[in-house]
Coordinates of C-alpha atoms in Angstrom, one line a residue:
Chain C
M1403 CA 6.4 -20.9 29.5
T1404 CA 6.3 -17.5 27.2
E1405 CA 2.6 -18.2 27.3
T1406 CA 2.5 -17.6 31.6
V1407 CA 4.6 -14.7 31.0
N1408 CA 2.3 -13.0 28.3
G1409 CA -0.4 -14.3 30.8
V1410 CA 0.8 -12.2 33.4
A1411 CA 2.4 -9.1 31.1
F1412 CA -1.3 -9.0 29.9
L1413 CA -3.0 -9.0 33.5
A1414 CA -0.6 -6.8 35.1
L1415 CA -1.1 -4.0 31.8
A1416 CA -4.4 -4.3 31.9
F1417 CA -4.8 -3.5 35.4
A1418 CA -2.5 -0.7 34.7
T1419 CA -4.8 0.6 31.7
I1420 CA -8.3 -0.2 33.8
G1421 CA -7.1 0.8 37.0
G1422 CA -5.1 4.1 35.5
A1423 CA -8.4 4.9 34.1
V1424 CA -10.3 4.4 37.1
M1425 CA -8.5 6.8 38.6
M1426 CA -8.1 9.5 36.2
L1427 CA -11.7 9.6 36.5
A1428 CA -12.1 9.4 40.7
T1429 CA -9.0 12.5 41.1
R1430 CA -10.6 15.8 42.1
N1431 CA -7.2 16.9 41.0
V1432 CA -6.8 17.9 37.1
V1433 CA -3.3 18.1 37.3
H1434 CA -3.1 14.3 38.4
A1435 CA -5.9 13.8 36.1
A1436 CA -3.4 14.8 32.9
F1437 CA -1.1 12.2 35.0
W1438 CA -3.0 9.1 35.3
L1439 CA -4.0 9.4 31.4
L1440 CA -0.2 9.4 30.9
E1441 CA -0.1 6.3 32.9
V1442 CA -3.3 5.1 30.9
L1443 CA -1.7 5.6 27.5
I1444 CA 1.9 4.3 28.7
A1445 CA -0.2 0.9 29.5
T1446 CA -1.3 0.6 26.4
A1447 CA 1.6 1.3 24.1
G1448 CA 2.9 -2.0 26.5
L1449 CA -0.5 -3.7 25.5
Y1450 CA 0.4 -3.3 21.6
L1451 CA 3.9 -4.3 22.2
L1452 CA 2.3 -7.7 23.6
L1453 CA 0.6 -8.1 20.1
S1454 CA 4.4 -7.5 18.4
A1455 CA 2.9 -4.1 16.9
E1456 CA 5.8 -2.4 17.7
F1457 CA 5.3 0.5 15.4
L1458 CA 2.2 1.1 16.9
A1459 CA 3.2 1.3 20.2
L1460 CA 6.4 3.6 19.0
V1461 CA 3.7 6.2 17.8
Q1462 CA 1.7 5.3 21.3
V1463 CA 4.4 6.9 23.5
L1464 CA 5.8 9.8 20.8
V1465 CA 2.0 11.3 20.3
Y1466 CA -0.6 10.6 22.7
A1467 CA 1.8 10.4 26.1
G1468 CA 4.5 12.6 24.7
S1469 CA 2.8 14.9 22.9
V1470 CA -1.4 14.5 24.5
T1471 CA -0.4 14.9 27.3
V1472 CA 2.0 17.6 27.5
L1473 CA -0.5 19.5 25.4
V1474 CA -3.0 18.5 28.4
I1475 CA -0.9 20.1 31.1
F1476 CA 0.1 22.7 29.3
T1477 CA -3.5 23.9 29.0
V1478 CA -4.2 23.1 32.3
M1479 CA -0.8 25.3 32.9
I1480 CA -2.0 28.5 31.2
T1481 CA -5.8 28.1 31.8
L1482 CA -5.6 28.3 35.6
R1483 CA -4.8 31.0 37.3
R1484 CA -4.6 29.6 41.3
R1485 CA -3.8 26.3 42.7
E1486 CA -6.7 25.8 44.3
D1487 CA -8.4 26.1 41.0
A1488 CA -7.3 22.6 39.8
V1489 CA -9.1 21.0 42.2
R1490 CA -12.8 20.4 41.0
P1491 CA -15.8 18.9 43.3
F1492 CA -17.5 15.8 42.0
E1493 CA -20.8 16.0 40.8
P1494 CA -22.6 13.1 39.6
G1495 CA -25.8 13.6 38.0
W1496 CA -28.4 11.3 36.5
G1497 CA -27.8 12.4 33.3
G1498 CA -24.2 11.5 33.3
A1499 CA -25.2 8.4 34.8
I1500 CA -27.6 7.3 31.9
M1501 CA -25.2 8.0 29.4
A1502 CA -22.5 5.9 31.3
A1503 CA -25.5 3.6 31.5
L1504 CA -26.3 3.6 28.0
F1505 CA -22.9 3.8 26.5
G1506 CA -21.6 0.3 28.6
G1507 CA -24.7 -1.5 27.4
S1508 CA -25.1 -1.0 23.6
I1509 CA -20.6 -1.8 23.7
T1510 CA -21.7 -4.7 26.0
F1511 CA -24.6 -5.8 23.7
A1512 CA -22.6 -5.5 20.4
I1513 CA -19.4 -7.5 22.1
A1514 CA -22.2 -10.4 23.2
Q1515 CA -24.1 -10.0 19.8
F1516 CA -21.0 -10.1 17.1
T1517 CA -18.0 -11.3 18.8
S1518 CA -18.9 -15.2 17.6
K1519 CA -20.0 -14.2 14.2
M1520 CA -16.2 -13.1 13.5
P1521 CA -13.6 -15.1 11.6
A1522 CA -11.3 -16.3 14.1
G1523 CA -8.3 -14.3 13.7
T1524 CA -4.8 -16.2 13.1
F1525 CA -1.9 -14.7 14.8
P1526 CA 1.0 -14.1 12.2
E1527 CA 3.9 -16.3 12.4
K1528 CA 6.6 -13.5 12.4
T1529 CA 5.4 -10.1 12.8
P1530 CA 6.3 -7.1 10.0
D1531 CA 9.0 -5.8 12.3
V1532 CA 9.8 -1.3 12.3
A1533 CA 12.9 -2.1 10.0
A1534 CA 10.2 -3.7 7.4
F1535 CA 7.8 -0.3 8.4
G1536 CA 10.6 1.5 7.4
E1537 CA 11.5 0.2 4.7
K1538 CA 8.3 0.3 3.0
L1539 CA 8.3 4.2 4.4
F1540 CA 11.3 5.3 2.9
T1541 CA 10.9 3.9 -0.5
T1542 CA 6.9 3.1 -1.7
W1543 CA 6.1 5.8 0.1
M1544 CA 8.9 8.3 0.0
V1545 CA 7.3 11.2 -2.0
P1546 CA 4.2 11.4 0.1
F1547 CA 6.3 11.2 3.6
E1548 CA 8.5 14.3 2.2
I1549 CA 5.5 16.1 1.5
A1550 CA 4.5 15.3 5.1
S1551 CA 7.3 17.1 6.4
L1552 CA 6.6 20.3 4.1
V1553 CA 3.7 20.2 5.7
L1554 CA 5.0 20.6 9.2
L1555 CA 7.7 22.7 8.0
V1556 CA 5.2 25.3 6.7
A1557 CA 3.1 24.8 10.2
L1558 CA 6.2 25.5 11.6
V1559 CA 6.8 28.5 9.6
G1560 CA 3.2 30.0 10.3
A1561 CA 3.2 29.3 14.1
V1562 CA 5.8 31.6 14.5
W1563 CA 4.9 34.0 12.1
W1564 CA 1.3 34.5 14.2
S1565 CA 3.4 33.9 17.6
G1566 CA 6.0 36.6 16.8
G1567 CA 5.7 40.3 18.3
D1568 CA 5.1 43.7 16.5
G1569 CA 7.7 45.2 14.4
Q1570 CA 10.9 42.4 14.8
Chain X
M899 CA 11.6 4.9 -7.3
T900 CA 12.5 6.6 -11.1
G901 CA 11.5 10.2 -12.0
L902 CA 12.4 12.5 -9.3
H903 CA 15.1 14.4 -11.0
L904 CA 11.8 15.5 -13.3
L905 CA 10.7 17.4 -10.1
I906 CA 12.8 20.0 -10.3
P907 CA 10.2 22.9 -10.7
E908 CA 9.1 21.7 -7.1
Y909 CA 12.5 21.6 -6.1
L910 CA 13.4 25.5 -7.2
L911 CA 10.2 26.2 -5.1
L912 CA 10.8 25.0 -2.2
A913 CA 14.6 26.1 -2.1
G914 CA 13.5 29.4 -2.8
A915 CA 10.9 29.2 0.3
I916 CA 13.2 28.6 2.3
A917 CA 16.0 31.5 1.1
A918 CA 13.6 33.8 1.1
L919 CA 12.7 33.4 4.9
F920 CA 16.7 34.5 4.9
I921 CA 17.8 36.5 2.0
E922 CA 16.7 39.8 3.7
R923 CA 18.5 39.7 6.3
V924 CA 21.7 38.3 4.2
S925 CA 21.2 41.0 1.7
G926 CA 19.5 43.9 4.2
R927 CA 17.3 44.8 1.2
E928 CA 13.6 45.2 1.8
G929 CA 11.6 43.3 -1.1
A930 CA 15.0 40.8 -2.1
G931 CA 12.7 37.7 -0.9
A932 CA 10.0 38.7 -3.2
A933 CA 11.9 39.7 -6.1
L934 CA 14.0 36.1 -5.3
G935 CA 10.8 34.4 -5.0
A936 CA 9.5 35.4 -8.6
V937 CA 13.2 34.4 -9.9
V938 CA 12.6 31.0 -8.8
A939 CA 8.9 30.5 -9.7
L940 CA 9.7 32.0 -13.2
A941 CA 12.4 29.2 -13.6
A942 CA 10.0 26.5 -12.5
A943 CA 7.8 27.8 -15.0
I944 CA 9.9 27.4 -17.8
A945 CA 11.5 24.0 -16.3
A946 CA 8.0 22.4 -16.3
V947 CA 7.5 23.6 -19.7
V948 CA 11.4 22.1 -20.8
I949 CA 10.1 19.1 -19.0
G950 CA 7.0 18.6 -20.8
A951 CA 4.8 15.3 -20.3
Q952 CA 6.6 12.5 -18.7
G953 CA 4.3 9.7 -17.8
A954 CA 4.6 8.2 -14.6
I955 CA 7.1 8.9 -12.0
A956 CA 8.3 8.1 -8.6
G957 CA 6.7 4.4 -8.9
G958 CA 3.1 5.5 -9.7
M959 CA 2.6 8.3 -7.1
L960 CA 2.8 11.2 -9.5
A961 CA 2.4 11.1 -13.6
L962 CA 3.1 14.4 -16.1
D963 CA 0.1 13.9 -18.3
A964 CA -0.8 16.7 -20.3
V965 CA -3.2 18.3 -18.1
A966 CA -0.6 17.8 -14.8
V967 CA 1.8 20.1 -16.9
T968 CA -0.7 22.1 -18.9
V969 CA -1.5 23.0 -14.6
R970 CA 2.2 23.1 -13.5
V971 CA 3.0 26.0 -15.9
A972 CA 0.5 28.1 -15.1
I973 CA 0.6 27.6 -11.5
A974 CA 4.3 28.5 -11.4
A975 CA 3.8 31.3 -13.9
L976 CA 0.8 33.2 -11.8
T977 CA 3.2 32.5 -9.2
A978 CA 6.2 34.4 -10.3
V979 CA 3.6 37.4 -11.7
Y980 CA 2.0 37.6 -8.3
L981 CA 5.5 37.8 -6.6
L982 CA 6.5 40.3 -8.9
W983 CA 3.5 42.4 -7.8
L984 CA 4.7 42.0 -4.0
V985 CA 8.3 43.0 -4.2
G986 CA 6.9 46.7 -4.8
R987 CA 3.3 46.8 -3.1
G988 CA 4.4 44.2 -0.2
M989 CA 2.1 42.6 2.3
G990 CA 0.8 46.3 3.5
P991 CA 1.9 47.4 7.0
E992 CA 3.7 43.9 7.4
R993 CA 7.0 42.2 6.0
S994 CA 6.5 40.1 3.0
R995 CA 9.4 37.7 3.3
E996 CA 7.2 35.1 5.0
A997 CA 3.9 35.8 3.0
V998 CA 7.0 34.8 -0.1
A999 CA 7.5 32.0 1.5
F1000 CA 4.2 31.0 2.6
V1001 CA 3.0 31.2 -1.9
L1002 CA 6.1 29.6 -3.0
F1003 CA 5.1 26.9 -0.5
A1004 CA 1.2 26.7 -1.5
A1005 CA 2.5 26.8 -5.5
L1006 CA 4.5 23.6 -4.2
G1007 CA 1.7 22.2 -3.1
S1008 CA -0.6 23.2 -5.2
M1009 CA 1.7 21.9 -8.7
L1010 CA 2.6 18.2 -6.7
M1011 CA -1.1 17.8 -5.9
A1012 CA -2.1 18.9 -10.1
S1013 CA 0.1 15.5 -10.7
A1014 CA -1.0 13.7 -7.8
R1015 CA -1.9 10.1 -8.7
D1016 CA -2.2 8.3 -5.3
L1017 CA -4.8 9.3 -2.5
I1018 CA -2.1 9.6 0.4
V1019 CA -0.1 11.9 -2.1
L1020 CA -3.3 13.4 -2.8
F1021 CA -4.1 14.6 0.4
I1022 CA -1.0 15.9 1.7
S1023 CA -0.3 17.7 -1.0
L1024 CA -4.0 19.1 -0.6
E1025 CA -2.8 20.1 3.0
L1026 CA 0.7 21.5 1.8
A1027 CA -1.5 23.6 -0.9
T1028 CA -3.9 25.0 2.1
M1029 CA -1.7 25.7 4.8
P1030 CA 0.4 27.9 4.1
A1031 CA -2.8 29.7 2.3
Y1032 CA -4.6 29.7 6.6
V1033 CA -1.4 32.0 7.5
L1034 CA -2.0 34.3 4.7
M1035 CA -5.6 35.0 5.1
G1036 CA -4.6 36.2 8.8
Y1037 CA -1.6 37.4 7.1
R1038 CA -2.1 40.9 9.4
R1039 CA -1.7 39.4 13.0
N1040 CA -2.8 42.1 15.3
D1041 CA -6.0 43.4 13.2
E1042 CA -8.8 41.3 15.1
R1043 CA -11.7 41.0 11.9
N1044 CA -8.4 39.3 10.1
L1045 CA -7.9 36.4 12.7
E1046 CA -11.3 35.8 12.6
G1047 CA -11.9 35.5 8.9
A1048 CA -8.9 33.2 8.7
L1049 CA -10.2 31.1 11.5
K1050 CA -13.4 30.5 9.5
Y1051 CA -11.5 29.4 6.6
F1052 CA -9.4 27.0 8.6
L1053 CA -12.1 25.6 10.7
L1054 CA -14.4 24.8 7.5
S1055 CA -11.4 24.1 5.3
M1056 CA -10.2 21.1 7.5
T1057 CA -14.1 20.2 8.1
T1058 CA -14.1 19.6 4.3
S1059 CA -10.5 17.9 3.9
L1060 CA -12.0 15.3 6.5
I1061 CA -15.2 15.1 4.6
L1062 CA -12.4 14.8 1.5
L1063 CA -10.2 12.1 3.2
Y1064 CA -13.7 10.0 4.5
G1065 CA -14.6 9.9 0.9
L1066 CA -10.5 9.1 -0.1
S1067 CA -11.0 6.2 3.2
F1068 CA -13.7 4.2 1.5
L1069 CA -12.4 4.3 -2.2
F1070 CA -9.6 2.7 0.1
G1071 CA -11.4 0.1 0.9
I1072 CA -13.2 -0.7 -2.2
A1073 CA -10.0 -1.1 -4.5
G1074 CA -7.6 -2.3 -2.0
S1075 CA -4.6 0.2 -2.8
T1076 CA -4.4 3.6 -3.3
S1077 CA -3.8 4.3 -6.2
L1078 CA -5.6 6.0 -9.0
V1079 CA -4.6 3.6 -11.5
A1080 CA -6.1 0.6 -9.5
I1081 CA -9.1 2.8 -8.1
A1082 CA -10.0 3.4 -12.2
A1083 CA -9.6 -0.4 -12.8
A1084 CA -11.5 -1.9 -10.0
P1085 CA -14.9 -3.6 -10.8
P1086 CA -17.6 -1.1 -10.3
A1087 CA -18.6 -1.5 -6.3
G1088 CA -21.9 -0.2 -6.6
L1089 CA -24.1 1.9 -3.8
L1090 CA -21.3 2.2 -2.1
G1091 CA -18.8 3.5 -5.1
T1092 CA -21.2 6.0 -5.8
F1093 CA -21.4 7.4 -1.8
A1094 CA -17.6 7.5 -1.9
S1095 CA -17.5 9.6 -5.0
V1096 CA -20.0 11.7 -4.0
F1097 CA -18.2 12.3 -0.5
V1098 CA -15.1 13.2 -2.5
F1099 CA -16.8 15.5 -5.0
I1100 CA -18.6 17.3 -2.1
G1101 CA -15.3 17.6 -0.4
L1102 CA -14.1 19.2 -3.1
F1103 CA -16.4 21.4 -4.4
A1104 CA -16.3 23.4 -1.1
K1105 CA -12.5 23.7 -1.6
M1106 CA -13.3 25.3 -4.5
S1107 CA -16.4 27.2 -2.8
A1108 CA -18.8 25.8 -5.3
A1109 CA -22.3 26.4 -4.1
P1110 CA -23.8 24.8 -1.9
F1111 CA -20.7 24.7 0.0
H1112 CA -19.6 28.3 -0.8
F1113 CA -21.0 29.8 2.1
W1114 CA -17.2 29.9 3.6
A1115 CA -15.9 32.4 0.7
P1116 CA -17.1 35.5 0.9
D1117 CA -16.5 35.8 5.1
A1118 CA -13.1 34.7 5.0
Y1119 CA -12.3 36.5 1.9
A1120 CA -13.6 39.7 3.5
G1121 CA -11.7 39.5 6.3
A1122 CA -8.3 38.4 4.6
P1123 CA -6.1 41.6 3.6
A1124 CA -7.1 41.6 -0.5
G1125 CA -3.1 40.9 -1.5
S1126 CA -3.3 37.4 0.2
V1127 CA -7.5 36.9 -1.5
A1128 CA -5.2 37.7 -4.9
F1129 CA -3.5 34.8 -4.6
V1130 CA -5.3 31.9 -2.2
S1131 CA -8.5 32.8 -4.6
T1132 CA -6.7 31.8 -7.7
V1133 CA -3.6 29.8 -7.9
P1134 CA -4.8 26.6 -6.1
K1135 CA -7.8 26.6 -7.8
L1136 CA -5.9 25.4 -11.1
A1137 CA -4.6 22.2 -8.6
G1138 CA -8.5 22.0 -7.7
T1139 CA -9.8 21.7 -11.3
A1140 CA -7.0 19.3 -12.0
V1141 CA -7.8 17.3 -9.0
M1142 CA -11.2 17.1 -10.1
V1143 CA -10.5 16.0 -13.7
N1144 CA -7.9 13.3 -12.6
L1145 CA -10.9 11.9 -10.1
A1146 CA -13.7 12.6 -12.4
T1147 CA -11.7 10.1 -15.2
A1148 CA -11.1 7.7 -12.3
L1149 CA -14.4 7.8 -10.8
V1150 CA -17.0 7.6 -13.3
P1151 CA -17.6 4.4 -13.9
H1152 CA -17.9 4.1 -10.1
A1153 CA -20.7 6.2 -10.4
P1154 CA -22.6 6.8 -12.9
V1155 CA -24.1 9.7 -11.0
L1156 CA -21.4 11.4 -11.0
P1157 CA -21.6 13.8 -14.0
A1158 CA -25.7 14.5 -12.7
V1159 CA -23.8 15.5 -9.4
L1160 CA -21.2 18.2 -10.6
A1161 CA -24.2 19.4 -13.3
L1162 CA -26.3 20.0 -9.9
A1163 CA -23.6 21.6 -8.1
A1164 CA -22.6 23.6 -11.5
V1165 CA -26.4 25.0 -11.8
T1166 CA -26.5 25.5 -8.3
S1167 CA -23.0 27.6 -8.4
M1168 CA -23.9 29.8 -11.9
L1169 CA -27.5 31.0 -10.4
L1170 CA -26.4 31.8 -6.3
G1171 CA -22.7 33.0 -7.4
N1172 CA -24.0 35.4 -10.3
L1173 CA -27.5 36.8 -8.0
A1174 CA -25.2 37.0 -4.9
A1175 CA -22.7 38.9 -6.4
F1176 CA -25.1 41.6 -7.0
P1177 CA -25.8 43.7 -3.5
Q1178 CA -21.9 43.2 -2.5
T1179 CA -20.2 46.5 -2.2
D1180 CA -16.5 45.2 -1.2
I1181 CA -14.3 44.3 -4.1
R1182 CA -13.6 41.1 -2.1
R1183 CA -16.8 39.8 -1.3
L1184 CA -17.4 40.5 -5.2
M1185 CA -14.9 38.6 -6.3
A1186 CA -16.1 35.5 -4.3
Y1187 CA -19.5 35.1 -5.6
S1188 CA -18.0 35.6 -8.5
G1189 CA -15.3 32.5 -8.2
V1190 CA -18.5 30.6 -7.0
A1191 CA -20.5 31.5 -10.1
H1192 CA -17.1 30.7 -12.4
T1193 CA -16.8 27.3 -10.5
G1194 CA -19.8 26.8 -11.9
Y1195 CA -18.7 27.4 -15.4
V1196 CA -15.7 24.5 -14.7
L1197 CA -17.9 22.5 -13.2
L1198 CA -20.3 22.9 -16.5
A1199 CA -17.4 21.4 -18.6
L1200 CA -16.4 18.7 -16.0
S1201 CA -20.0 17.3 -16.3
S1202 CA -19.8 16.3 -19.5
A1203 CA -17.5 13.8 -18.6
T1204 CA -15.9 13.9 -22.0
P1205 CA -11.7 14.4 -22.7
A1206 CA -13.2 17.5 -24.6
G1207 CA -14.8 18.3 -21.0
Y1208 CA -12.1 18.1 -19.1
A1209 CA -9.7 20.2 -21.3
A1210 CA -12.6 22.6 -21.5
A1211 CA -12.4 23.0 -17.5
V1212 CA -8.8 23.5 -17.0
F1213 CA -8.8 25.8 -20.3
Y1214 CA -11.4 27.7 -18.2
T1215 CA -9.9 27.9 -14.8
I1216 CA -6.9 29.4 -16.8
A1217 CA -9.4 31.9 -18.1
Y1218 CA -10.8 33.0 -15.2
V1219 CA -8.1 33.1 -12.5
V1220 CA -5.9 35.5 -14.5
P1221 CA -8.2 38.3 -14.6
S1222 CA -9.8 37.2 -11.1
M1223 CA -6.2 38.2 -9.7
A1224 CA -5.8 41.1 -11.5
I1225 CA -8.8 42.9 -10.0
T1226 CA -8.2 41.7 -6.9
L1227 CA -4.5 43.2 -7.2
I1228 CA -6.0 46.4 -7.9
A1229 CA -8.1 46.4 -4.8
A1230 CA -5.0 45.2 -2.9
E1231 CA -3.5 48.4 -4.3
E1232 CA -6.6 50.9 -3.7
G1233 CA -9.3 50.1 -1.2
T1234 CA -11.6 46.9 -1.3
A1235 CA -14.7 49.0 -1.3
L1236 CA -16.2 49.5 -5.0
D1237 CA -16.1 53.3 -3.8
D1238 CA -12.3 53.3 -3.3
L1239 CA -12.3 52.6 -6.4
A1240 CA -13.8 56.0 -7.9
G1241 CA -11.5 58.4 -10.1
L1242 CA -9.4 55.8 -10.9
V1243 CA -9.5 57.0 -15.0
V1244 CA -8.0 60.3 -14.0
R1245 CA -5.1 58.7 -11.5
R1246 CA -3.9 55.9 -12.8
P1247 CA -5.6 55.9 -16.1
A1248 CA -3.7 53.0 -17.6
V1249 CA -4.8 50.8 -14.8
A1250 CA -8.3 51.8 -15.2
W1251 CA -8.6 50.6 -19.0
G1252 CA -6.3 47.7 -18.1
S1253 CA -9.5 46.5 -15.8
V1254 CA -12.0 47.2 -18.7
V1255 CA -10.0 44.2 -20.1
L1256 CA -10.4 42.2 -17.4
L1257 CA -13.5 42.6 -16.2
L1258 CA -14.6 42.3 -20.2
S1259 CA -13.0 38.9 -20.0
L1260 CA -14.6 37.7 -16.8
V1261 CA -18.2 38.2 -18.8
G1262 CA -16.9 36.7 -21.8
V1263 CA -16.6 39.0 -24.2
P1264 CA -14.8 38.3 -27.7
P1265 CA -11.9 38.2 -27.9
M1266 CA -10.4 37.9 -24.7
A1267 CA -9.7 34.5 -23.2
G1268 CA -12.9 34.0 -21.0
M1269 CA -15.5 34.5 -24.3
L1270 CA -13.2 31.3 -25.5
G1271 CA -12.9 29.6 -22.3
K1272 CA -17.1 30.0 -22.4
L1273 CA -17.1 28.7 -25.8
F1274 CA -15.5 25.3 -24.8
A1275 CA -17.4 25.0 -21.9
F1276 CA -20.8 25.5 -22.9
T1277 CA -19.5 22.9 -27.0
A1278 CA -18.3 20.6 -24.3
A1279 CA -21.7 20.5 -22.5
V1280 CA -24.0 20.5 -25.7
S1281 CA -22.1 17.7 -26.9
A1282 CA -23.1 16.1 -23.8
G1283 CA -27.0 17.0 -23.7
R1284 CA -26.8 19.1 -21.2
L1285 CA -28.8 21.6 -23.6
A1286 CA -31.0 23.5 -20.5
L1287 CA -28.0 24.2 -18.0
V1288 CA -25.9 25.7 -20.7
I1289 CA -29.1 27.9 -21.5
V1290 CA -28.8 28.7 -17.9
A1291 CA -24.8 29.3 -18.0
V1292 CA -25.4 32.2 -21.4
V1293 CA -28.5 34.0 -19.6
M1294 CA -26.0 34.0 -16.1
S1295 CA -23.2 35.8 -18.1
V1296 CA -24.9 38.3 -19.4
V1297 CA -26.4 38.7 -15.9
S1298 CA -22.9 38.6 -14.9
A1299 CA -22.1 41.8 -16.4
G1300 CA -24.5 43.5 -14.6
Y1301 CA -22.4 43.2 -11.3
Y1302 CA -18.9 43.4 -13.4
F1303 CA -20.5 46.7 -14.8
R1304 CA -20.7 48.0 -11.2
I1305 CA -17.3 47.9 -10.3
L1306 CA -16.7 49.7 -13.9
R1307 CA -18.7 52.7 -13.1
P1308 CA -17.1 54.2 -9.6
I1309 CA -13.5 53.9 -11.9
F1310 CA -14.9 55.9 -15.2
F1311 CA -17.7 58.1 -13.4
A1312 CA -17.1 58.9 -9.9
S1313 CA -14.5 61.3 -8.4
R1314 CA -12.4 61.0 -5.3
S1315 CA -10.5 63.6 -3.4
D1316 CA -8.9 61.7 -0.5
A1317 CA -7.3 58.4 -2.8
P1318 CA -4.0 57.5 -1.3
V1319 CA -1.1 58.7 -3.1
L1320 CA 0.5 55.7 -4.4
A1321 CA 4.4 55.4 -4.9
S1322 CA 4.8 54.1 -9.0
S1323 CA 6.4 50.6 -8.6
R1324 CA 7.7 49.7 -11.8
S1325 CA 7.4 46.1 -10.8
A1326 CA 3.7 46.0 -9.7
A1327 CA 3.3 48.0 -12.8
V1328 CA 4.8 45.1 -15.3
A1329 CA 2.9 42.6 -13.2
F1330 CA -0.5 44.3 -13.9
S1331 CA 0.5 44.6 -17.5
L1332 CA 1.5 40.8 -17.3
L1333 CA -1.8 39.8 -16.5
V1334 CA -3.8 41.8 -18.9
A1335 CA -1.8 41.2 -21.7
A1336 CA -2.2 37.1 -20.6
T1337 CA -5.6 38.2 -20.6
L1338 CA -5.7 38.9 -24.8
A1339 CA -3.2 35.9 -25.4
L1340 CA -4.4 33.7 -23.9
G1341 CA -7.5 33.8 -26.5
I1342 CA -4.7 33.7 -29.3
A1343 CA -2.6 30.6 -27.3
A1344 CA -5.7 28.8 -26.9
S1345 CA -6.3 26.3 -29.6
P1346 CA -2.3 25.5 -29.6
L1347 CA -3.2 24.7 -25.8
L1348 CA -5.9 22.8 -26.5
S1349 CA -4.3 20.6 -28.7
Y1350 CA -1.7 19.9 -26.4
L1351 CA -4.1 18.7 -23.9
G1352 CA -5.2 16.1 -27.0
V1353 CA -8.8 17.9 -27.5
R1354 CA -9.8 20.0 -31.0
F1355 CA -13.0 21.6 -31.0
F1356 CA -13.6 23.3 -34.2

């Protein structure tokens, strides 16, 4: 039963991921492309969740879907003067086609060649969950974790300094 | 997780950094942040002395051994002196309280770097030490040339961080652990170990501005306010030397070629730094090349791969950053071109004669600290069989006198009518006197310091 559910969920997520990627490339509007990218990233987070990688899914949503996409949209907002500029014509060229063929070919070759040589993985009976990860993070790795928070604090103060106006 | 209370110096710096951002608003006095920072850094230095060597703490993530303690105290004390200078002179047209916070954060990162015994702690504290430096290098936020220098520094520093991280990731792969103790104990991994170690050290060479990875330093320093350069080009280097000592101790068994790599970088740095310093007319550029040369002497001591060599490297770094900071502070007060120093002996005789002491120490004339530093470094290298390198080093030390005396020439033999009138500042004068006094006193303190580091030379 669970196998079928997983299979259906995987197919749905795979379709969402690949379909979203194709749509992102196919759309003429930069803003639409950014939103399709968001959709791809969230669907990938779903795939991670399906593999019981809860923390990775969380990070994927927070960092990629959250910050990276927002950054892309901000960049588009700041650099585009007019609404019409967001729409770009599609200009396929031989260079792009050759690059795509080379990349696709090498990936296909690598998968076909090396998959059989890899040792068969076993799915662990119980995957470590977010609670176990948190325990590790706040015991063994507490010192680097706290230092990382200081790095962020410095970055924040620095950003405020550089973006601050004159004579304040 | 034990021993976290031994990090009191770090906590003091952190509290000071955060308080410095706000205290001027509360007290309403200009320079209160810098004064607070200086007091806190001094307290951190005293606390670090009192705590002393303690072995591994925080589950082996950090260790307070003799090298770490020495470097921690040196970083905190030098930061205190720098902030004392900042109380009197400030950061030029910009307000200084953010600078105080950045300086304290950088000192905090440097102190953690010196005691790091884990690759992750090492890398993240390295970032904590360099992140404030980016902002300090571009502190005049309305000056485009300044921001250009900061951007160059940022991009190259990030690239070298990645090279370092690449090497560190292979070390993790070899040992299956990020702990330096485990890496040192892991069986030698042959070519992969060599590859990883060389990558790690190339990253560190670039951070320490050792040739041939020094090219960013002159441009970045020349674009930055001299007051920032005085801190960024000195204090983090203390931590850099400590990291190189720790990593060399752990990695030489994995990469027998490492001492030779260090020696190669040493000879390149000594030759290139000293010769390229000659044509410079900007004090910041000149001190950047002089820094490359001095890193060469530090690497020469490290290349012996013996405890004596490591101790000599630590001592040499302390002996060279103190006068180097003082000279750059003069440039921050008087102007950054060599000609700006013209007639300094008439205007400020004490500073002029103080700079004679500083420059003689940088050349390596007895009885100043620099001479002893060179003596220890050369002794360690000779006993490791690097006689040819030492001959190059001695010749280059003599050559270096040429460009250091180029700084003295305008001070004593030129006059300037349009000199800026500096308000007299007691705290800046005290800071400068402390640096000159330390340059003299380190020579006397050398023997006890080295015996603390577990080495006897003579």
